[in-house]
Amino acid sequence: MTTQSSKNVGTVAESIQWFGQSSVKMQHLGKTIYIDPFNLKVSDKADVIFITHPHFDHFSVEDIKKIATNETVVFCPVELKEKIMILGISKIHPVTPGFKSEWEGISVQAVPAYNVIKSDKHPRRSNWVGYVLTINGVRIYHTGDTERIPEMQHIPCDIILLPLGQTYTMNTVDDAVKAVLDTKASIAIPIHFGMYEGKVEDAENFAKMLEGNIRVIIPKQSAN
């Protein structure tokens, strides 16, 4: 998919910071955006936080405390609303797959994220999510913890961030490659490897398998 110039898409992709697992940070017009904040050191306060599901490495209370303010907005699965309210955060948007909204000029869409084969890890019935954020016309798809699922064929994007671990998420690196092709992304950023599942070598193989078709950015963990 190419909604914007490749230069613009590339600039957005290169600006995304990764903290390990699925934890990333982006900036837009002076606003700081986090998805699944985890493993943070000293970092910028959050204007908005997106949580994909309640597992400890995606919903980290300690990390949210580090970056949240009274004005922070949180998008999260329905089951997490009360737990987030306890943290003193009041601007909460509970989401399920299919949810659509807008925040500060950014289009927000929650999409399904689940396991088909390892269904006990991320059950479809839990209604956990990934997010598609459209920023300045660039569609960024953070898949959350998921296997390759049929819905991905209907989630076109410019940039995809997807897990490479083969214990809890994608079953194989080849499945991750096919998921990227399903979405017609022009840039792929592998995440969710190098800590509890998946290796750097998996990311390197992933890049080789997509070489000539899709640009792959293998992220390095950011310190802040």
Tab-separated table of C-alpha atoms in Angstrom:
chain	number	residue	atom	x	y	z
A	1	MET	CA	0.000	0.000	0.000
A	2	THR	CA	1.290	3.479	-0.822
A	3	THR	CA	-0.942	6.257	0.481
A	4	GLN	CA	1.962	8.696	0.775
A	5	SER	CA	5.362	9.164	-0.848
A	6	SER	CA	7.853	6.458	0.052
A	7	LYS	CA	10.063	9.178	1.533
A	8	ASN	CA	7.331	10.283	3.948
A	9	VAL	CA	6.515	6.702	4.947
A	10	GLY	CA	10.191	5.980	5.473
A	11	THR	CA	10.635	9.048	7.659
A	12	VAL	CA	7.730	7.992	9.874
A	13	ALA	CA	9.013	4.412	10.150
A	14	GLU	CA	12.535	5.503	11.031
A	15	SER	CA	11.233	7.756	13.812
A	16	ILE	CA	9.522	4.921	15.707
A	17	GLN	CA	11.367	4.007	18.912
A	18	TRP	CA	11.307	0.440	20.245
A	19	PHE	CA	11.872	-0.563	23.872
A	20	GLY	CA	11.648	-4.338	23.495
A	21	GLN	CA	8.653	-6.653	23.159
A	22	SER	CA	5.839	-4.616	21.568
A	23	SER	CA	6.639	-1.360	23.330
A	24	VAL	CA	7.027	1.575	20.939
A	25	LYS	CA	6.916	5.368	21.004
A	26	MET	CA	6.064	7.851	18.255
A	27	GLN	CA	5.812	11.625	18.012
A	28	HIS	CA	3.236	13.660	16.099
A	29	LEU	CA	2.958	17.447	16.172
A	30	GLY	CA	4.544	17.602	19.596
A	31	LYS	CA	2.377	14.803	20.974
A	32	THR	CA	3.941	11.653	22.444
A	33	ILE	CA	2.290	8.346	21.568
A	34	TYR	CA	3.015	5.002	23.232
A	35	ILE	CA	1.800	1.539	22.330
A	36	ASP	CA	2.139	-1.164	25.009
A	37	PRO	CA	4.692	0.790	27.105
A	38	PHE	CA	7.049	-1.674	28.799
A	39	ASN	CA	10.691	-1.842	29.802
A	40	LEU	CA	10.946	1.958	29.856
A	41	LYS	CA	13.805	3.876	31.425
A	42	VAL	CA	13.406	7.648	31.950
A	43	SER	CA	11.091	8.713	29.151
A	44	ASP	CA	8.765	11.388	27.827
A	45	LYS	CA	5.348	11.826	29.386
A	46	ALA	CA	2.527	10.335	27.341
A	47	ASP	CA	-0.197	12.287	25.619
A	48	VAL	CA	-1.847	9.033	24.575
A	49	ILE	CA	-1.293	5.348	25.356
A	50	PHE	CA	-2.634	2.386	23.394
A	51	ILE	CA	-2.816	-0.989	25.165
A	52	THR	CA	-3.406	-4.135	23.117
A	53	HIS	CA	-4.071	-6.714	25.851
A	54	PRO	CA	-3.526	-7.407	29.576
A	55	HIS	CA	-0.362	-9.563	29.564
A	56	PHE	CA	2.335	-8.095	31.825
A	57	ASP	CA	4.690	-7.139	28.997
A	58	HIS	CA	1.946	-5.145	27.268
A	59	PHE	CA	-0.033	-3.777	30.200
A	60	SER	CA	2.695	-2.716	32.614
A	61	VAL	CA	1.318	-0.703	35.512
A	62	GLU	CA	4.772	0.456	36.589
A	63	ASP	CA	5.620	1.741	33.131
A	64	ILE	CA	2.277	3.481	32.747
A	65	LYS	CA	2.881	5.240	36.080
A	66	LYS	CA	6.206	6.543	34.736
A	67	ILE	CA	4.683	8.259	31.721
A	68	ALA	CA	1.048	9.072	32.553
A	69	THR	CA	-0.244	12.487	33.609
A	70	ASN	CA	-3.713	13.743	34.506
A	71	GLU	CA	-4.192	14.602	30.840
A	72	THR	CA	-3.040	11.290	29.349
A	73	VAL	CA	-5.615	9.536	27.167
A	74	VAL	CA	-5.689	5.724	27.147
A	75	PHE	CA	-7.212	3.359	24.598
A	76	CYS	CA	-7.460	-0.194	25.961
A	77	PRO	CA	-9.478	-3.420	25.899
A	78	VAL	CA	-12.695	-3.182	27.901
A	79	GLU	CA	-11.435	-5.458	30.689
A	80	LEU	CA	-8.630	-3.029	31.577
A	81	LYS	CA	-10.742	0.090	32.106
A	82	GLU	CA	-11.156	-0.254	35.875
A	83	LYS	CA	-7.497	-1.169	36.421
A	84	ILE	CA	-6.436	1.961	34.571
A	85	MET	CA	-8.899	4.139	36.474
A	86	ILE	CA	-7.214	3.005	39.702
A	87	LEU	CA	-4.024	4.638	38.410
A	88	GLY	CA	-5.785	8.005	38.446
A	89	ILE	CA	-6.334	8.133	34.700
A	90	SER	CA	-9.826	9.269	33.736
A	91	LYS	CA	-9.616	9.776	29.968
A	92	ILE	CA	-10.138	6.171	28.924
A	93	HIS	CA	-11.554	4.744	25.702
A	94	PRO	CA	-12.473	1.036	26.037
A	95	VAL	CA	-12.118	-0.735	22.693
A	96	THR	CA	-13.034	-3.977	20.988
A	97	PRO	CA	-12.176	-5.094	17.447
A	98	GLY	CA	-13.956	-2.789	15.006
A	99	PHE	CA	-13.700	0.303	17.221
A	100	LYS	CA	-13.004	3.524	15.301
A	101	SER	CA	-12.314	6.997	16.603
A	102	GLU	CA	-10.079	10.027	16.187
A	103	TRP	CA	-7.631	11.637	18.578
A	104	GLU	CA	-5.819	14.909	17.855
A	105	GLY	CA	-6.181	14.419	14.105
A	106	ILE	CA	-5.047	10.783	14.235
A	107	SER	CA	-7.470	8.146	12.973
A	108	VAL	CA	-7.656	5.239	15.432
A	109	GLN	CA	-8.914	1.781	14.522
A	110	ALA	CA	-8.845	-1.309	16.744
A	111	VAL	CA	-8.512	-4.587	14.850
A	112	PRO	CA	-8.569	-8.269	15.877
A	113	ALA	CA	-5.479	-9.881	17.403
A	114	TYR	CA	-5.586	-13.543	18.378
A	115	ASN	CA	-4.058	-16.993	18.008
A	116	VAL	CA	-5.506	-19.649	15.752
A	117	ILE	CA	-3.222	-22.588	16.562
A	118	LYS	CA	-1.991	-21.539	20.011
A	119	SER	CA	-5.482	-20.360	20.916
A	120	ASP	CA	-4.892	-20.611	24.666
A	121	LYS	CA	-2.274	-17.842	24.487
A	122	HIS	CA	-4.410	-15.105	22.942
A	123	PRO	CA	-7.986	-16.404	22.582
A	124	ARG	CA	-10.190	-14.779	19.984
A	125	ARG	CA	-13.024	-14.599	22.500
A	126	SER	CA	-10.967	-12.211	24.646
A	127	ASN	CA	-11.471	-9.425	22.083
A	128	TRP	CA	-7.887	-8.203	22.387
A	129	VAL	CA	-6.659	-5.892	19.691
A	130	GLY	CA	-4.053	-4.430	17.420
A	131	TYR	CA	-4.254	-0.813	16.288
A	132	VAL	CA	-4.168	0.989	12.962
A	133	LEU	CA	-3.183	4.619	13.427
A	134	THR	CA	-3.350	6.952	10.453
A	135	ILE	CA	-0.947	9.845	10.958
A	136	ASN	CA	-0.605	12.437	8.184
A	137	GLY	CA	-2.026	9.908	5.744
A	138	VAL	CA	0.424	7.159	6.763
A	139	ARG	CA	-1.287	3.990	8.027
A	140	ILE	CA	0.670	2.330	10.828
A	141	TYR	CA	-0.517	-1.145	11.850
A	142	HIS	CA	0.686	-2.417	15.238
A	143	THR	CA	-0.643	-5.956	15.265
A	144	GLY	CA	-0.500	-6.659	18.990
A	145	ASP	CA	0.126	-10.281	19.941
A	146	THR	CA	-1.308	-12.383	17.165
A	147	GLU	CA	-0.712	-15.139	14.686
A	148	ARG	CA	-1.272	-14.561	10.998
A	149	ILE	CA	-5.047	-14.232	10.821
A	150	PRO	CA	-7.466	-13.931	7.863
A	151	GLU	CA	-8.438	-10.378	8.826
A	152	MET	CA	-4.971	-9.152	7.882
A	153	GLN	CA	-5.902	-9.378	4.208
A	154	HIS	CA	-8.386	-6.573	4.893
A	155	ILE	CA	-6.041	-4.320	6.894
A	156	PRO	CA	-3.996	-2.441	4.291
A	157	CYS	CA	-1.200	-0.342	5.721
A	158	ASP	CA	2.005	1.480	4.908
A	159	ILE	CA	3.967	0.364	7.965
A	160	ILE	CA	3.425	-2.857	9.896
A	161	LEU	CA	4.901	-3.684	13.298
A	162	LEU	CA	4.451	-7.374	14.027
A	163	PRO	CA	5.761	-10.024	16.439
A	164	LEU	CA	8.437	-12.528	15.456
A	165	GLY	CA	8.363	-14.710	18.544
A	166	GLN	CA	7.280	-18.245	17.744
A	167	THR	CA	6.225	-19.352	21.208
A	168	TYR	CA	3.295	-17.035	21.905
A	169	THR	CA	2.652	-15.220	18.631
A	170	MET	CA	3.575	-16.056	15.021
A	171	ASN	CA	4.132	-19.764	14.508
A	172	THR	CA	7.051	-19.308	12.111
A	173	VAL	CA	9.060	-16.519	10.538
A	174	ASP	CA	7.468	-17.551	7.250
A	175	ASP	CA	4.033	-16.855	8.745
A	176	ALA	CA	5.204	-13.365	9.689
A	177	VAL	CA	6.406	-12.796	6.125
A	178	LYS	CA	3.031	-13.882	4.759
A	179	ALA	CA	1.258	-11.568	7.217
A	180	VAL	CA	3.250	-8.624	5.877
A	181	LEU	CA	2.340	-9.537	2.309
A	182	ASP	CA	-1.323	-9.860	3.325
A	183	THR	CA	-1.374	-6.209	4.388
A	184	LYS	CA	0.538	-4.899	1.353
A	185	ALA	CA	2.752	-2.864	3.684
A	186	SER	CA	5.700	-1.054	2.157
A	187	ILE	CA	7.768	-1.165	5.365
A	188	ALA	CA	7.845	-3.920	8.002
A	189	ILE	CA	9.266	-3.542	11.504
A	190	PRO	CA	9.670	-6.803	13.461
A	191	ILE	CA	9.033	-6.561	17.212
A	192	HIS	CA	8.381	-8.930	20.139
A	193	PHE	CA	11.680	-10.781	19.809
A	194	GLY	CA	14.904	-10.967	21.772
A	195	MET	CA	13.461	-11.065	25.301
A	196	TYR	CA	11.081	-13.928	26.037
A	197	GLU	CA	10.781	-15.452	22.582
A	198	GLY	CA	12.371	-15.064	19.184
A	199	LYS	CA	15.978	-14.169	18.361
A	200	VAL	CA	17.790	-11.468	16.439
A	201	GLU	CA	18.552	-14.142	13.850
A	202	ASP	CA	14.813	-14.496	13.270
A	203	ALA	CA	14.600	-10.799	12.429
A	204	GLU	CA	17.551	-11.132	10.058
A	205	ASN	CA	15.937	-14.109	8.306
A	206	PHE	CA	12.660	-12.197	8.125
A	207	ALA	CA	14.447	-9.338	6.359
A	208	LYS	CA	16.157	-11.697	3.912
A	209	MET	CA	12.862	-13.382	3.036
A	210	LEU	CA	11.272	-10.014	2.204
A	211	GLU	CA	14.313	-8.586	0.428
A	212	GLY	CA	13.412	-7.079	-2.925
A	213	ASN	CA	9.725	-6.803	-2.019
A	214	ILE	CA	9.359	-4.985	1.285
A	215	ARG	CA	11.739	-2.723	3.156
A	216	VAL	CA	12.476	-4.147	6.602
A	217	ILE	CA	13.739	-2.029	9.486
A	218	ILE	CA	15.182	-4.188	12.269
A	219	PRO	CA	14.879	-1.958	15.326
A	220	LYS	CA	17.410	-1.557	18.097
A	221	GLN	CA	16.135	-1.102	21.623
A	222	SER	CA	15.981	2.517	22.689
A	223	ALA	CA	17.186	3.607	26.122
A	224	ASN	CA	14.620	6.381	26.552
